[in-house]
Coordinates of N, CA, C and O in Angstrom, one line a residue:
M1 N -38.5 35.5 25.1 CA -37.5 34.4 24.9 C -36.4 34.6 25.8 O -35.9 35.7 26.0
T2 N -35.9 33.5 26.4 CA -34.7 33.5 27.3 C -33.7 32.4 26.8 O -34.1 31.4 26.3
I3 N -32.5 32.7 27.1 CA -31.4 31.7 26.8 C -31.4 30.8 28.0 O -31.4 31.2 29.2
I4 N -31.3 29.5 27.8 CA -31.4 28.5 28.8 C -30.0 27.7 28.9 O -29.5 27.3 27.8
S5 N -29.5 27.5 30.1 CA -28.3 26.6 30.2 C -28.5 25.9 31.6 O -29.4 26.3 32.4
Y6 N -27.7 24.9 31.8 CA -27.8 24.2 33.1 C -27.4 25.1 34.2 O -27.9 24.9 35.3
Q7 N -26.7 26.2 34.0 CA -26.3 27.1 35.1 C -27.5 27.9 35.6 O -27.4 28.3 36.8
S8 N -28.5 28.1 34.8 CA -29.6 28.9 35.2 C -30.9 28.0 35.4 O -31.9 28.5 35.8
A9 N -30.8 26.8 35.1 CA -32.0 25.9 35.1 C -32.2 25.3 36.5 O -31.3 25.3 37.4
E10 N -33.5 24.9 36.7 CA -33.8 24.2 38.0 C -33.0 22.9 38.1 O -33.0 22.1 37.3
H11 N -32.3 22.8 39.3 CA -31.4 21.7 39.5 C -32.1 20.7 40.5 O -32.8 21.0 41.4
Y12 N -31.8 19.4 40.3 CA -32.1 18.3 41.3 C -31.1 17.3 41.3 O -30.2 17.2 40.4
T13 N -31.1 16.4 42.3 CA -30.1 15.3 42.4 C -30.9 14.0 42.4 O -32.1 14.0 42.8
W14 N -30.3 12.9 41.9 CA -30.9 11.6 42.0 C -29.8 10.6 42.1 O -28.6 10.8 41.8
G15 N -30.2 9.4 42.5 CA -29.3 8.3 42.6 C -28.1 8.6 43.5 O -28.2 9.3 44.5
N16 N -26.9 8.1 43.1 CA -25.7 8.3 43.8 C -24.9 9.5 43.2 O -24.1 9.3 42.4
H17 N -25.3 10.7 43.7 CA -24.6 11.9 43.3 C -24.7 12.3 41.8 O -23.9 12.9 41.2
C18 N -25.9 11.9 41.2 CA -26.2 12.3 39.9 C -26.9 13.6 39.9 O -27.7 13.9 40.8
D19 N -26.7 14.4 38.9 CA -27.4 15.8 38.8 C -28.3 15.8 37.6 O -28.0 15.2 36.5
G20 N -29.3 16.6 37.7 CA -30.2 16.9 36.6 C -30.6 18.4 36.6 O -30.7 19.0 37.6
W21 N -30.8 18.9 35.4 CA -31.2 20.3 35.2 C -32.4 20.4 34.2 O -32.2 19.9 33.1
H22 N -33.5 20.9 34.7 CA -34.7 21.1 33.8 C -34.4 22.2 32.8 O -34.5 23.4 33.2
L23 N -34.1 21.9 31.6 CA -33.9 23.0 30.6 C -35.3 23.4 30.0 O -35.4 24.6 29.7
V24 N -36.2 22.5 29.8 CA -37.5 22.8 29.4 C -38.4 21.9 30.2 O -38.2 20.7 30.3
K25 N -39.5 22.5 30.8 CA -40.4 21.7 31.7 C -41.8 22.3 31.4 O -42.2 23.2 32.1
T26 N -42.5 21.7 30.5 CA -43.9 22.1 30.2 C -44.8 20.8 30.3 O -44.3 19.7 30.5
D27 N -46.1 21.0 30.1 CA -47.0 19.9 30.1 C -46.8 18.9 29.0 O -47.3 17.8 29.1
S28 N -46.2 19.3 27.9 CA -46.0 18.5 26.7 C -44.6 18.1 26.4 O -44.4 17.2 25.6
L29 N -43.6 18.7 27.0 CA -42.2 18.5 26.7 C -41.3 18.7 27.9 O -41.5 19.6 28.7
S30 N -40.4 17.7 28.0 CA -39.3 17.8 29.0 C -38.0 17.7 28.3 O -37.8 16.7 27.6
V31 N -37.1 18.6 28.6 CA -35.7 18.5 28.2 C -34.8 18.7 29.4 O -34.9 19.7 30.1
I32 N -34.0 17.7 29.7 CA -33.2 17.7 30.9 C -31.8 17.4 30.5 O -31.5 16.5 29.7
Q33 N -30.8 18.1 31.2 CA -29.4 17.8 31.1 C -29.1 17.1 32.3 O -29.4 17.5 33.4
E34 N -28.3 15.9 32.2 CA -28.0 15.2 33.4 C -26.5 14.8 33.4 O -25.8 14.8 32.3
R35 N -26.0 14.6 34.6 CA -24.6 14.2 34.8 C -24.6 13.0 35.7 O -25.2 13.0 36.7
V36 N -23.9 11.9 35.2 CA -23.8 10.7 35.9 C -22.4 10.4 36.1 O -21.6 10.2 35.2
P37 N -21.9 10.3 37.4 CA -20.5 10.0 37.7 C -20.1 8.6 37.3 O -21.0 7.7 37.2
P38 N -18.9 8.3 37.2 CA -18.4 6.9 36.9 C -19.0 5.9 37.9 O -19.0 6.2 39.1
G39 N -19.4 4.8 37.4 CA -19.9 3.7 38.2 C -21.3 3.8 38.6 O -21.9 2.9 39.3
C40 N -22.0 4.9 38.3 CA -23.4 5.1 38.7 C -24.4 4.7 37.5 O -24.0 4.7 36.4
S41 N -25.6 4.4 37.9 CA -26.7 4.1 37.0 C -28.0 4.4 37.5 O -28.2 4.7 38.7
E42 N -29.0 4.4 36.6 CA -30.4 4.5 37.1 C -31.0 3.1 37.2 O -30.4 2.1 36.8
V43 N -32.2 3.1 37.8 CA -32.9 1.8 38.0 C -33.5 1.4 36.7 O -34.0 2.3 36.0
R44 N -33.5 0.1 36.4 CA -34.2 -0.4 35.2 C -35.7 0.0 35.3 O -36.3 -0.3 36.3
H45 N -36.3 0.6 34.2 CA -37.7 1.0 34.3 C -38.2 1.2 32.9 O -37.5 0.9 31.9
L46 N -39.5 1.6 32.8 CA -40.1 1.9 31.5 C -41.1 3.1 31.8 O -41.4 3.4 32.9
H47 N -41.5 3.7 30.7 CA -42.5 4.8 30.7 C -43.7 4.3 29.9 O -43.4 3.9 28.7
T48 N -44.9 4.4 30.4 CA -46.0 3.8 29.7 C -46.4 4.8 28.5 O -46.9 4.3 27.5
K49 N -46.2 6.1 28.7 CA -46.7 7.0 27.7 C -45.5 7.8 27.0 O -45.6 8.1 25.9
A50 N -44.5 8.1 27.8 CA -43.4 8.9 27.3 C -42.4 8.2 26.4 O -42.0 7.1 26.8
E51 N -42.1 8.8 25.3 CA -40.9 8.3 24.5 C -39.8 9.3 24.9 O -40.0 10.4 25.2
Q52 N -38.5 8.8 24.8 CA -37.4 9.6 25.2 C -36.3 9.5 24.1 O -36.2 8.5 23.4
F53 N -35.5 10.6 24.1 CA -34.4 10.7 23.2 C -33.2 11.2 24.0 O -33.2 12.3 24.6
F54 N -32.2 10.3 24.1 CA -30.9 10.6 24.8 C -29.9 11.0 23.8 O -29.6 10.3 22.9
F55 N -29.3 12.2 24.1 CA -28.2 12.7 23.3 C -26.9 12.9 24.2 O -27.0 13.7 25.1
I56 N -25.8 12.2 23.9 CA -24.7 12.2 24.7 C -23.8 13.4 24.4 O -23.4 13.5 23.2
L57 N -23.6 14.3 25.4 CA -22.7 15.4 25.2 C -21.3 15.1 25.4 O -20.4 15.6 24.7
S58 N -21.0 14.3 26.5 CA -19.6 13.9 26.8 C -19.7 12.6 27.6 O -20.6 12.3 28.3
G59 N -18.6 11.9 27.5 CA -18.5 10.6 28.1 C -19.1 9.5 27.3 O -19.4 9.7 26.1
V60 N -19.3 8.3 27.8 CA -19.9 7.2 27.1 C -21.0 6.6 28.0 O -20.8 6.3 29.2
A61 N -22.2 6.4 27.4 CA -23.3 5.8 28.1 C -23.4 4.3 27.7 O -23.2 3.9 26.5
T62 N -23.8 3.5 28.6 CA -24.3 2.2 28.4 C -25.7 2.1 28.6 O -26.2 2.5 29.7
M63 N -26.5 1.7 27.6 CA -28.0 1.6 27.7 C -28.4 0.2 27.5 O -28.1 -0.4 26.4
E64 N -29.1 -0.3 28.5 CA -29.7 -1.6 28.3 C -31.2 -1.3 27.8 O -31.9 -0.6 28.5
L65 N -31.6 -1.8 26.7 CA -32.9 -1.5 26.1 C -33.5 -2.8 25.7 O -33.0 -3.5 24.8
D66 N -34.5 -3.2 26.5 CA -35.3 -4.5 26.2 C -34.3 -5.7 26.1 O -34.4 -6.5 25.2
G67 N -33.3 -5.7 27.0 CA -32.4 -6.9 27.0 C -31.1 -6.7 26.1 O -30.2 -7.6 26.2
E68 N -31.1 -5.7 25.3 CA -29.9 -5.5 24.4 C -29.1 -4.4 24.9 O -29.6 -3.4 25.4
I69 N -27.8 -4.5 24.9 CA -26.8 -3.5 25.4 C -26.3 -2.7 24.3 O -25.8 -3.2 23.2
F70 N -26.4 -1.3 24.5 CA -25.9 -0.4 23.5 C -24.8 0.5 24.2 O -25.0 0.9 25.3
T71 N -23.7 0.8 23.5 CA -22.7 1.7 23.9 C -22.9 3.0 23.0 O -22.8 2.9 21.8
I72 N -23.1 4.1 23.7 CA -23.4 5.3 23.0 C -22.3 6.4 23.3 O -22.1 6.8 24.5
D73 N -21.5 6.7 22.3 CA -20.4 7.7 22.5 C -20.9 9.1 22.4 O -22.0 9.4 22.0
S74 N -20.0 10.0 22.8 CA -20.2 11.4 22.7 C -20.7 11.8 21.3 O -20.2 11.3 20.3
H75 N -21.7 12.6 21.2 CA -22.4 13.1 20.0 C -23.1 12.1 19.3 O -23.4 12.2 18.1
Q76 N -23.5 11.0 20.0 CA -24.4 10.0 19.5 C -25.7 10.0 20.3 O -25.7 10.6 21.4
S77 N -26.7 9.3 19.8 CA -28.0 9.3 20.5 C -28.7 8.0 20.4 O -28.3 7.1 19.6
I78 N -29.8 7.9 21.2 CA -30.6 6.7 21.2 C -32.0 7.1 21.5 O -32.3 7.9 22.4
H79 N -33.0 6.5 20.8 CA -34.4 6.8 21.0 C -35.0 5.6 21.8 O -34.8 4.4 21.4
I80 N -35.7 5.9 22.8 CA -36.4 4.9 23.7 C -37.9 5.0 23.4 O -38.5 6.0 23.9
P81 N -38.5 4.1 22.8 CA -40.0 4.1 22.6 C -40.7 4.0 23.9 O -40.2 3.3 24.9
A82 N -41.9 4.5 24.0 CA -42.8 4.3 25.2 C -43.0 2.8 25.4 O -43.1 2.0 24.4
G83 N -42.9 2.4 26.6 CA -43.1 0.9 27.0 C -41.9 0.1 26.9 O -41.9 -1.0 27.4
A84 N -40.7 0.7 26.4 CA -39.5 -0.1 26.4 C -38.8 -0.1 27.7 O -38.6 0.9 28.3
K85 N -38.4 -1.3 28.2 CA -37.6 -1.4 29.4 C -36.2 -0.9 29.2 O -35.6 -1.4 28.2
H86 N -35.7 0.0 30.0 CA -34.3 0.5 29.8 C -33.6 0.9 31.1 O -34.3 1.1 32.1
Q87 N -32.3 0.9 31.0 CA -31.5 1.3 32.1 C -30.2 2.0 31.6 O -29.4 1.3 30.8
L88 N -29.9 3.2 32.0 CA -28.7 3.9 31.6 C -27.7 3.8 32.7 O -28.0 3.9 33.8
S89 N -26.4 3.6 32.3 CA -25.3 3.5 33.3 C -24.1 4.1 32.7 O -23.9 4.2 31.5
N90 N -23.2 4.5 33.6 CA -21.9 5.0 33.3 C -20.8 4.0 33.8 O -20.5 4.0 34.9
K91 N -20.3 3.2 32.9 CA -19.3 2.2 33.2 C -17.9 2.6 32.9 O -17.0 1.8 32.9
H92 N -17.7 3.9 32.7 CA -16.4 4.4 32.3 C -15.8 5.3 33.4 O -16.4 5.5 34.4
D93 N -14.6 5.9 33.1 CA -13.9 6.6 34.1 C -14.2 8.1 34.2 O -13.7 8.8 35.1
N94 N -14.9 8.6 33.2 CA -15.3 10.0 33.2 C -16.7 10.3 33.4 O -17.6 9.4 33.1
D95 N -17.1 11.5 33.8 CA -18.5 11.8 34.0 C -19.2 11.6 32.6 O -18.7 11.9 31.6
L96 N -20.5 11.2 32.7 CA -21.3 11.1 31.5 C -22.3 12.2 31.6 O -23.0 12.5 32.6
V97 N -22.3 13.1 30.5 CA -23.2 14.2 30.5 C -24.1 14.1 29.2 O -23.5 13.8 28.1
F98 N -25.4 14.2 29.4 CA -26.3 14.0 28.2 C -27.5 14.9 28.4 O -27.8 15.4 29.5
T99 N -28.3 15.0 27.3 CA -29.7 15.5 27.4 C -30.6 14.4 27.2 O -30.3 13.5 26.4
V100 N -31.8 14.4 27.9 CA -32.9 13.5 27.6 C -34.1 14.3 27.4 O -34.5 15.2 28.2
T101 N -34.7 14.1 26.2 CA -35.9 14.8 25.8 C -37.1 13.8 25.9 O -36.9 12.6 25.4
S102 N -38.1 14.2 26.6 CA -39.3 13.3 26.8 C -40.5 13.9 26.4 O -40.8 15.1 26.7
T103 N -41.4 13.2 25.6 CA -42.7 13.7 25.2 C -43.7 12.6 25.2 O -43.4 11.5 24.6
P104 N -44.8 12.7 26.0 CA -44.9 13.8 27.0 C -43.9 13.6 28.1 O -43.2 12.6 28.1
P105 N -43.8 14.5 29.0 CA -42.8 14.4 30.1 C -42.9 13.1 30.8 O -44.1 12.6 31.0
S106 N -41.8 12.5 31.2 CA -41.8 11.2 31.8 C -42.0 11.2 33.4 O -42.3 10.1 33.9
H107 N -42.0 12.4 34.0 CA -42.2 12.4 35.4 C -43.7 12.0 35.8 O -44.6 12.4 35.1
G108 N -43.8 11.0 36.7 CA -45.1 10.5 37.0 C -45.5 9.4 36.1 O -46.6 8.8 36.2
D109 N -44.7 9.0 35.1 CA -44.9 8.0 34.1 C -43.8 7.0 34.2 O -43.3 6.5 33.1
R110 N -43.3 6.6 35.3 CA -42.2 5.7 35.5 C -42.6 4.5 36.2 O -43.2 4.6 37.3
V111 N -42.3 3.3 35.6 CA -42.6 2.0 36.3 C -41.3 1.3 36.5 O -40.6 1.0 35.5
E112 N -40.8 1.2 37.7 CA -39.6 0.5 38.0 C -39.8 -1.0 37.8 O -40.8 -1.6 38.2
I113 N -38.8 -1.7 37.2 CA -38.8 -3.1 36.9 C -38.0 -3.9 38.0 O -36.9 -3.5 38.3

């Protein structure tokens, strides 16, 4: 057993200066910590097999989910079912930091809308 943190995890970048850290990366489970700077967002997409659970650590997330807009504050969460069209964005002045848990892992299971 090892202790895992973003400081020791595999790091990657995406979008406009967004960061991701693979906290758990197995064939059946993915847990990632991500940082999204103010004004940045991901592309609207869906996952055909993966369901996801976003937990906000700090900042405020805006999530468009099948045409409905949700504001998710620090220490709140949202579940994204497989097949649901969604887009996360940071429309606020501070970094958005969250974890996203996917099962099965969402990599290779992304359809951009």
